[in-house]
Amino acid sequence: MAAYYREAQRRLCQIVLAGGTQRAGAEGSLVELLQAGHSARGMSNQPEHAVYSGPSAPSPRRITLRTLRDKYKRGEPISMVTAYDYPSAVHVDEAGIDMLLVGDSVAMVVHGHDTTLPVTMDEMLVHCKAVEVSPEQAVQSAIRMMKEGGMDAVKIEGGFTNRARAVRSVVEAGVAVMGHVGLTPQAISVLGGFRPAAQSATEALRVIKEAKALEAAGCFSLVLECVPALVAAALTREVNIPTIGIGAGSGTSGQVLVYHDLLGMMQHPHHAKVTPKFCKQYSAVGAVIQQALSAYHADVVGGQFPSEAYSPYKIAQQEASQLLRDLEREGLDGAAEAVVEQLEARREAAAARAE
């Protein structure tokens, strides 16, 4: 949809800059442009087959809040992964994961901070997620996330009174909200660091009440982070919306882990120290990536890459000979010498293949 609107806008600008109504008449009305735009190749949205190759991806299945509610009613576990970019999102989607959360953990996992606090709203817009502080700002930021970030919902941490009001304001503005209780990383300065939550009866009761308040405010789901399994199970039984656990035992409606954590991408010492205890690593992708990068480096240094197989773009012999004459005529001796060397290498390679 966005691609053909951009194409229509681009063509309309061409009409205006040309300054002629006859041109506009020939191009057609804006409505006609929008209707026809879906068949146009808008700027660089679609790759040229002469440069890029590869299979076309199937359209992803659409998961909606109704889908999640139906799974919750049927008692089916809900899966969620936290990721921050397009390649990761493609992997998550192809694995059949129900939800993808673009979380503020990007500050630690991607940007290298020790906590999630340094991440800004503009940075989160790049990664498509917001963290709010007041009802008014919450509404403004949520709307930005929907319009600029292309999100289907936003997540708001905490269930105390002011945060519940923020949730209600956002929901009343027409934006779906996922709540978050237990360990709330954006509040670690108050909590005294990354500490498990609800480990006393008093604190557990408070977390359950916060969850109830967020449900009443209109949240469609809740993340429960770093709370005892007993507390998470009790909370899940008490509310009538799905709960997604992270370090909260198996009694929740579903689970979430961070993409980089579960794939074992954390090879650097900084990442090792921020990988949570509750994360099960399903692979050692980081080691594979490191091996691949080292092999690439060795091939480049040793002159093995790129080989002929990875130098696919050719200039015809006739054109190359003409280029050589032109370079010699212009006095560009260095370039001419390089062309001669390349042509000789091409002949030697052809002779070797013929043997």
GROMACS .gro file of C-alpha atoms in nm:
model
  355
    1MET     CA    1   0.000   0.000   0.000
    2ALA     CA    2   0.265   0.251   0.105
    3ALA     CA    3   0.477   0.175  -0.198
    4TYR     CA    4   0.220   0.274  -0.456
    5TYR     CA    5   0.118   0.583  -0.261
    6ARG     CA    6   0.483   0.692  -0.268
    7GLU     CA    7   0.500   0.620  -0.640
    8ALA     CA    8   0.184   0.825  -0.699
    9GLN     CA    9   0.326   1.112  -0.495
   10ARG     CA   10   0.652   1.099  -0.687
   11ARG     CA   11   0.476   1.107  -1.023
   12LEU     CA   12   0.243   1.384  -0.906
   13CYS     CA   13   0.547   1.592  -0.805
   14GLN     CA   14   0.684   1.541  -1.154
   15ILE     CA   15   0.357   1.674  -1.294
   16VAL     CA   16   0.364   1.982  -1.070
   17LEU     CA   17   0.729   2.055  -1.142
   18ALA     CA   18   0.661   2.027  -1.516
   19GLY     CA   19   0.405   2.300  -1.466
   20GLY     CA   20   0.172   2.182  -1.741
   21THR     CA   21  -0.190   2.081  -1.721
   22GLN     CA   22  -0.150   1.889  -2.044
   23ARG     CA   23   0.110   1.669  -1.874
   24ALA     CA   24  -0.128   1.616  -1.585
   25GLY     CA   25  -0.400   1.519  -1.823
   26ALA     CA   26  -0.174   1.271  -1.994
   27GLU     CA   27  -0.061   1.117  -1.667
   28GLY     CA   28  -0.414   1.095  -1.530
   29SER     CA   29  -0.570   1.207  -1.201
   30LEU     CA   30  -0.419   1.137  -0.861
   31VAL     CA   31  -0.692   0.881  -0.796
   32GLU     CA   32  -0.603   0.704  -1.118
   33LEU     CA   33  -0.236   0.713  -1.020
   34LEU     CA   34  -0.315   0.559  -0.683
   35GLN     CA   35  -0.528   0.289  -0.843
   36ALA     CA   36  -0.261   0.206  -1.096
   37GLY     CA   37   0.032   0.255  -0.862
   38HIS     CA   38   0.028  -0.096  -0.724
   39SER     CA   39   0.162  -0.228  -1.053
   40ALA     CA   40   0.447   0.025  -1.074
   41ARG     CA   41   0.796  -0.043  -0.948
   42GLY     CA   42   0.825   0.223  -0.676
   43MET     CA   43   1.180   0.354  -0.648
   44SER     CA   44   1.397   0.085  -0.486
   45ASN     CA   45   1.120  -0.105  -0.307
   46GLN     CA   46   1.153  -0.399  -0.546
   47PRO     CA   47   1.494  -0.527  -0.649
   48GLU     CA   48   1.611  -0.541  -1.008
   49HIS     CA   49   1.655  -0.903  -1.111
   50ALA     CA   50   1.975  -0.810  -1.298
   51VAL     CA   51   2.141  -0.723  -0.966
   52TYR     CA   52   1.967  -0.926  -0.697
   53SER     CA   53   1.846  -1.282  -0.701
   54GLY     CA   54   1.672  -1.521  -0.470
   55PRO     CA   55   1.330  -1.669  -0.396
   56SER     CA   56   1.032  -1.446  -0.329
   57ALA     CA   57   0.907  -1.461   0.028
   58PRO     CA   58   0.548  -1.574   0.094
   59SER     CA   59   0.311  -1.330   0.259
   60PRO     CA   60   0.327  -1.371   0.638
   61ARG     CA   61   0.023  -1.499   0.821
   62ARG     CA   62  -0.163  -1.224   1.003
   63ILE     CA   63  -0.184  -1.254   1.382
   64THR     CA   64  -0.440  -1.020   1.536
   65LEU     CA   65  -0.566  -0.957   1.888
   66ARG     CA   66  -0.862  -1.181   1.800
   67THR     CA   67  -0.617  -1.459   1.712
   68LEU     CA   68  -0.449  -1.422   2.050
   69ARG     CA   69  -0.781  -1.409   2.236
   70ASP     CA   70  -0.898  -1.726   2.061
   71LYS     CA   71  -0.575  -1.908   2.151
   72TYR     CA   72  -0.610  -1.788   2.510
   73LYS     CA   73  -0.970  -1.913   2.532
   74ARG     CA   74  -0.865  -2.251   2.393
   75GLY     CA   75  -0.583  -2.271   2.646
   76GLU     CA   76  -0.316  -2.283   2.374
   77PRO     CA   77   0.030  -2.150   2.474
   78ILE     CA   78   0.127  -1.820   2.309
   79SER     CA   79   0.482  -1.766   2.184
   80MET     CA   80   0.659  -1.429   2.164
   81VAL     CA   81   1.014  -1.326   2.078
   82THR     CA   82   1.187  -0.992   2.130
   83ALA     CA   83   1.378  -0.879   1.818
   84TYR     CA   84   1.485  -0.549   1.668
   85ASP     CA   85   1.532  -0.561   1.289
   86TYR     CA   86   1.395  -0.698   0.962
   87PRO     CA   87   1.618  -1.007   0.921
   88SER     CA   88   1.537  -1.115   1.276
   89ALA     CA   89   1.167  -1.050   1.220
   90VAL     CA   90   1.170  -1.268   0.907
   91HIS     CA   91   1.324  -1.556   1.105
   92VAL     CA   92   1.070  -1.510   1.384
   93ASP     CA   93   0.781  -1.505   1.138
   94GLU     CA   94   0.900  -1.810   0.946
   95ALA     CA   95   0.927  -2.001   1.275
   96GLY     CA   96   0.555  -1.944   1.334
   97ILE     CA   97   0.602  -1.729   1.647
   98ASP     CA   98   0.275  -1.559   1.749
   99MET     CA   99   0.410  -1.217   1.851
  100LEU     CA  100   0.723  -1.009   1.802
  101LEU     CA  101   0.810  -0.752   2.067
  102VAL     CA  102   1.047  -0.469   1.977
  103GLY     CA  103   1.163  -0.401   2.331
  104ASP     CA  104   1.376  -0.149   2.514
  105SER     CA  105   1.621  -0.432   2.579
  106VAL     CA  106   1.763  -0.316   2.244
  107ALA     CA  107   1.964  -0.068   2.453
  108MET     CA  108   2.165  -0.352   2.606
  109VAL     CA  109   2.154  -0.616   2.334
  110VAL     CA  110   2.219  -0.398   2.029
  111HIS     CA  111   2.351  -0.061   2.150
  112GLY     CA  112   2.585  -0.197   2.418
  113HIS     CA  113   2.449  -0.011   2.723
  114ASP     CA  114   2.456  -0.169   3.069
  115THR     CA  115   2.086  -0.093   3.129
  116THR     CA  116   1.779  -0.012   2.921
  117LEU     CA  117   1.760   0.345   3.055
  118PRO     CA  118   1.975   0.525   2.793
  119VAL     CA  119   1.749   0.433   2.500
  120THR     CA  120   1.552   0.733   2.366
  121MET     CA  121   1.212   0.765   2.201
  122ASP     CA  122   1.368   0.845   1.865
  123GLU     CA  123   1.595   0.541   1.896
  124MET     CA  124   1.296   0.327   1.981
  125LEU     CA  125   1.109   0.464   1.682
  126VAL     CA  126   1.391   0.324   1.471
  127HIS     CA  127   1.331  -0.011   1.641
  128CYS     CA  128   0.954   0.054   1.669
  129LYS     CA  129   0.870   0.058   2.036
  130ALA     CA  130   0.779   0.323   2.299
  131VAL     CA  131   0.813   0.366   2.675
  132GLU     CA  132   0.579   0.619   2.838
  133VAL     CA  133   0.577   0.830   3.156
  134SER     CA  134   0.248   1.029   3.173
  135PRO     CA  135  -0.102   0.976   3.029
  136GLU     CA  136  -0.062   1.267   2.789
  137GLN     CA  137   0.284   1.163   2.671
  138ALA     CA  138   0.169   0.802   2.658
  139VAL     CA  139  -0.106   0.886   2.410
  140GLN     CA  140   0.122   1.101   2.196
  141SER     CA  141   0.397   0.841   2.193
  142ALA     CA  142   0.158   0.552   2.127
  143ILE     CA  143   0.013   0.733   1.828
  144ARG     CA  144   0.367   0.796   1.698
  145MET     CA  145   0.440   0.425   1.736
  146MET     CA  146   0.133   0.336   1.533
  147LYS     CA  147   0.188   0.597   1.260
  148GLU     CA  148   0.566   0.615   1.236
  149GLY     CA  149   0.671   0.279   1.374
  150GLY     CA  150   0.403   0.072   1.201
  151MET     CA  151   0.318  -0.115   1.522
  152ASP     CA  152  -0.003  -0.306   1.600
  153ALA     CA  153   0.020  -0.233   1.974
  154VAL     CA  154   0.246  -0.077   2.236
  155LYS     CA  155   0.382  -0.210   2.566
  156ILE     CA  156   0.376   0.000   2.883
  157GLU     CA  157   0.563  -0.104   3.197
  158GLY     CA  158   0.431  -0.092   3.553
  159GLY     CA  159   0.087  -0.110   3.709
  160PHE     CA  160   0.091   0.165   3.970
  161THR     CA  161  -0.187   0.424   3.962
  162ASN     CA  162  -0.031   0.678   3.725
  163ARG     CA  163   0.077   0.406   3.480
  164ALA     CA  164  -0.271   0.249   3.484
  165ARG     CA  165  -0.414   0.590   3.397
  166ALA     CA  166  -0.168   0.614   3.108
  167VAL     CA  167  -0.278   0.273   2.983
  168ARG     CA  168  -0.645   0.371   3.002
  169SER     CA  169  -0.575   0.694   2.812
  170VAL     CA  170  -0.390   0.510   2.537
  171VAL     CA  171  -0.660   0.243   2.507
  172GLU     CA  172  -0.931   0.509   2.492
  173ALA     CA  173  -0.733   0.673   2.211
  174GLY     CA  174  -0.776   0.352   2.014
  175VAL     CA  175  -0.434   0.191   2.063
  176ALA     CA  176  -0.397  -0.167   2.191
  177VAL     CA  177  -0.172  -0.194   2.499
  178MET     CA  178   0.026  -0.481   2.646
  179GLY     CA  179   0.103  -0.433   3.014
  180HIS     CA  180   0.421  -0.536   3.198
  181VAL     CA  181   0.461  -0.619   3.568
  182GLY     CA  182   0.726  -0.779   3.788
  183LEU     CA  183   1.075  -0.665   3.698
  184THR     CA  184   1.026  -0.348   3.494
  185PRO     CA  185   1.363  -0.254   3.340
  186GLN     CA  186   1.272   0.111   3.289
  187ALA     CA  187   1.232   0.146   3.667
  188ILE     CA  188   1.557  -0.015   3.780
  189SER     CA  189   1.678   0.309   3.938
  190VAL     CA  190   1.383   0.278   4.178
  191LEU     CA  191   1.410  -0.099   4.214
  192GLY     CA  192   1.781  -0.084   4.288
  193GLY     CA  193   1.897  -0.272   3.978
  194PHE     CA  194   1.786  -0.578   3.787
  195ARG     CA  195   1.626  -0.771   4.072
  196PRO     CA  196   1.359  -1.045   4.075
  197ALA     CA  197   1.017  -0.925   4.182
  198ALA     CA  198   0.739  -1.062   4.404
  199GLN     CA  199   0.966  -1.267   4.632
  200SER     CA  200   0.776  -1.168   4.945
  201ALA     CA  201   0.404  -1.210   5.013
  202THR     CA  202   0.355  -0.834   5.028
  203GLU     CA  203   0.533  -0.770   4.701
  204ALA     CA  204   0.360  -1.063   4.531
  205LEU     CA  205   0.019  -0.930   4.631
  206ARG     CA  206   0.117  -0.586   4.498
  207VAL     CA  207   0.220  -0.731   4.160
  208ILE     CA  208  -0.108  -0.925   4.132
  209LYS     CA  209  -0.306  -0.610   4.215
  210GLU     CA  210  -0.107  -0.414   3.956
  211ALA     CA  211  -0.191  -0.678   3.699
  212LYS     CA  212  -0.560  -0.653   3.787
  213ALA     CA  213  -0.543  -0.275   3.755
  214LEU     CA  214  -0.382  -0.300   3.411
  215GLU     CA  215  -0.648  -0.548   3.301
  216ALA     CA  216  -0.918  -0.308   3.421
  217ALA     CA  217  -0.745  -0.024   3.234
  218GLY     CA  218  -0.785  -0.217   2.908
  219CYS     CA  219  -0.463  -0.413   2.847
  220PHE     CA  220  -0.513  -0.702   2.606
  221SER     CA  221  -0.221  -0.897   2.756
  222LEU     CA  222   0.047  -0.881   3.026
  223VAL     CA  223   0.419  -0.957   3.040
  224LEU     CA  224   0.531  -1.108   3.371
  225GLU     CA  225   0.907  -1.071   3.415
  226CYS     CA  226   1.131  -1.233   3.676
  227VAL     CA  227   0.867  -1.341   3.926
  228PRO     CA  228   0.839  -1.677   4.105
  229ALA     CA  229   0.647  -1.943   3.914
  230LEU     CA  230   0.397  -1.971   4.200
  231VAL     CA  231   0.315  -1.601   4.183
  232ALA     CA  232   0.294  -1.603   3.803
  233ALA     CA  233   0.053  -1.898   3.810
  234ALA     CA  234  -0.166  -1.728   4.072
  235LEU     CA  235  -0.168  -1.403   3.874
  236THR     CA  236  -0.250  -1.586   3.550
  237ARG     CA  237  -0.545  -1.761   3.716
  238GLU     CA  238  -0.675  -1.430   3.854
  239VAL     CA  239  -0.683  -1.227   3.531
  240ASN     CA  240  -0.887  -1.292   3.217
  241ILE     CA  241  -0.627  -1.186   2.961
  242PRO     CA  242  -0.320  -1.374   2.833
  243THR     CA  243  -0.002  -1.355   3.039
  244ILE     CA  244   0.338  -1.387   2.870
  245GLY     CA  245   0.613  -1.504   3.101
  246ILE     CA  246   0.984  -1.428   3.089
  247GLY     CA  247   1.163  -1.586   3.382
  248ALA     CA  248   0.822  -1.656   3.537
  249GLY     CA  249   0.776  -2.032   3.515
  250SER     CA  250   0.546  -2.243   3.301
  251GLY     CA  251   0.213  -2.140   3.450
  252THR     CA  252   0.162  -1.839   3.222
  253SER     CA  253  -0.038  -1.827   2.899
  254GLY     CA  254   0.277  -1.803   2.688
  255GLN     CA  255   0.649  -1.730   2.688
  256VAL     CA  256   0.889  -1.470   2.548
  257LEU     CA  257   1.267  -1.467   2.510
  258VAL     CA  258   1.503  -1.224   2.340
  259TYR     CA  259   1.608  -1.335   1.989
  260HIS     CA  260   1.980  -1.282   2.050
  261ASP     CA  261   1.968  -1.465   2.384
  262LEU     CA  262   1.786  -1.779   2.273
  263LEU     CA  263   2.003  -1.813   1.961
  264GLY     CA  264   2.325  -1.789   2.161
  265MET     CA  265   2.453  -1.486   1.973
  266MET     CA  266   2.622  -1.340   2.280
  267GLN     CA  267   2.992  -1.413   2.226
  268HIS     CA  268   3.130  -1.078   2.337
  269PRO     CA  269   3.209  -1.046   2.710
  270HIS     CA  270   2.969  -0.752   2.740
  271HIS     CA  271   2.682  -0.963   2.613
  272ALA     CA  272   2.782  -1.257   2.828
  273LYS     CA  273   2.737  -1.052   3.143
  274VAL     CA  274   2.386  -0.935   3.046
  275THR     CA  275   2.249  -1.271   2.931
  276PRO     CA  276   1.975  -1.354   3.185
  277LYS     CA  277   1.978  -1.668   3.400
  278PHE     CA  278   1.631  -1.772   3.282
  279CYS     CA  279   1.725  -1.790   2.915
  280LYS     CA  280   1.766  -2.129   2.750
  281GLN     CA  281   2.002  -2.111   2.452
  282TYR     CA  282   1.869  -2.319   2.164
  283SER     CA  283   2.179  -2.277   1.950
  284ALA     CA  284   2.529  -2.129   1.943
  285VAL     CA  285   2.470  -1.900   1.647
  286GLY     CA  286   2.731  -1.655   1.772
  287ALA     CA  287   3.006  -1.915   1.731
  288VAL     CA  288   2.889  -1.994   1.378
  289ILE     CA  289   2.880  -1.622   1.292
  290GLN     CA  290   3.229  -1.574   1.433
  291GLN     CA  291   3.362  -1.865   1.227
  292ALA     CA  292   3.201  -1.728   0.913
  293LEU     CA  293   3.339  -1.378   0.967
  294SER     CA  294   3.686  -1.516   1.034
  295ALA     CA  295   3.670  -1.728   0.718
  296TYR     CA  296   3.557  -1.425   0.516
  297HIS     CA  297   3.842  -1.217   0.655
  298ALA     CA  298   4.093  -1.489   0.571
  299ASP     CA  299   3.959  -1.518   0.214
  300VAL     CA  300   3.984  -1.142   0.160
  301VAL     CA  301   4.336  -1.119   0.304
  302GLY     CA  302   4.446  -1.423   0.107
  303GLY     CA  303   4.293  -1.305  -0.219
  304GLN     CA  304   4.051  -1.597  -0.246
  305PHE     CA  305   3.744  -1.370  -0.237
  306PRO     CA  306   3.592  -1.266  -0.462
  307SER     CA  307   3.663  -1.548  -0.704
  308GLU     CA  308   3.536  -1.560  -1.063
  309ALA     CA  309   3.217  -1.722  -0.938
  310TYR     CA  310   3.140  -1.414  -0.727
  311SER     CA  311   3.231  -1.157  -0.993
  312PRO     CA  312   2.920  -1.206  -1.209
  313TYR     CA  313   2.898  -0.876  -1.399
  314LYS     CA  314   3.071  -0.879  -1.735
  315ILE     CA  315   3.168  -0.635  -2.007
  316ALA     CA  316   3.174  -0.778  -2.358
  317GLN     CA  317   3.513  -0.832  -2.525
  318GLN     CA  318   3.433  -0.572  -2.790
  319GLU     CA  319   3.341  -0.312  -2.530
  320ALA     CA  320   3.651  -0.391  -2.325
  321SER     CA  321   3.875  -0.346  -2.628
  322GLN     CA  322   3.706  -0.015  -2.707
  323LEU     CA  323   3.752   0.095  -2.345
  324LEU     CA  324   4.121   0.010  -2.367
  325ARG     CA  325   4.163   0.225  -2.680
  326ASP     CA  326   3.972   0.511  -2.520
  327LEU     CA  327   4.184   0.497  -2.205
  328GLU     CA  328   4.507   0.496  -2.406
  329ARG     CA  329   4.384   0.791  -2.613
  330GLU     CA  330   4.299   0.985  -2.297
  331GLY     CA  331   4.639   0.912  -2.148
  332LEU     CA  332   4.495   0.714  -1.858
  333ASP     CA  333   4.781   0.469  -1.855
  334GLY     CA  334   4.720   0.315  -1.514
  335ALA     CA  335   4.360   0.230  -1.597
  336ALA     CA  336   4.464   0.097  -1.940
  337GLU     CA  337   4.724  -0.127  -1.779
  338ALA     CA  338   4.464  -0.267  -1.540
  339VAL     CA  339   4.230  -0.343  -1.833
  340VAL     CA  340   4.511  -0.530  -2.011
  341GLU     CA  341   4.578  -0.734  -1.697
  342GLN     CA  342   4.211  -0.817  -1.656
  343LEU     CA  343   4.177  -0.921  -2.021
  344GLU     CA  344   4.483  -1.142  -1.990
  345ALA     CA  345   4.347  -1.301  -1.673
  346ARG     CA  346   4.018  -1.363  -1.854
  347ARG     CA  347   4.198  -1.538  -2.140
  348GLU     CA  348   4.402  -1.752  -1.901
  349ALA     CA  349   4.088  -1.855  -1.712
  350ALA     CA  350   3.911  -1.946  -2.036
  351ALA     CA  351   4.209  -2.154  -2.149
  352ALA     CA  352   4.221  -2.336  -1.815
  353ARG     CA  353   3.852  -2.423  -1.840
  354ALA     CA  354   3.903  -2.555  -2.193
  355GLU     CA  355   4.180  -2.798  -2.087
   0.00000   0.00000   0.00000
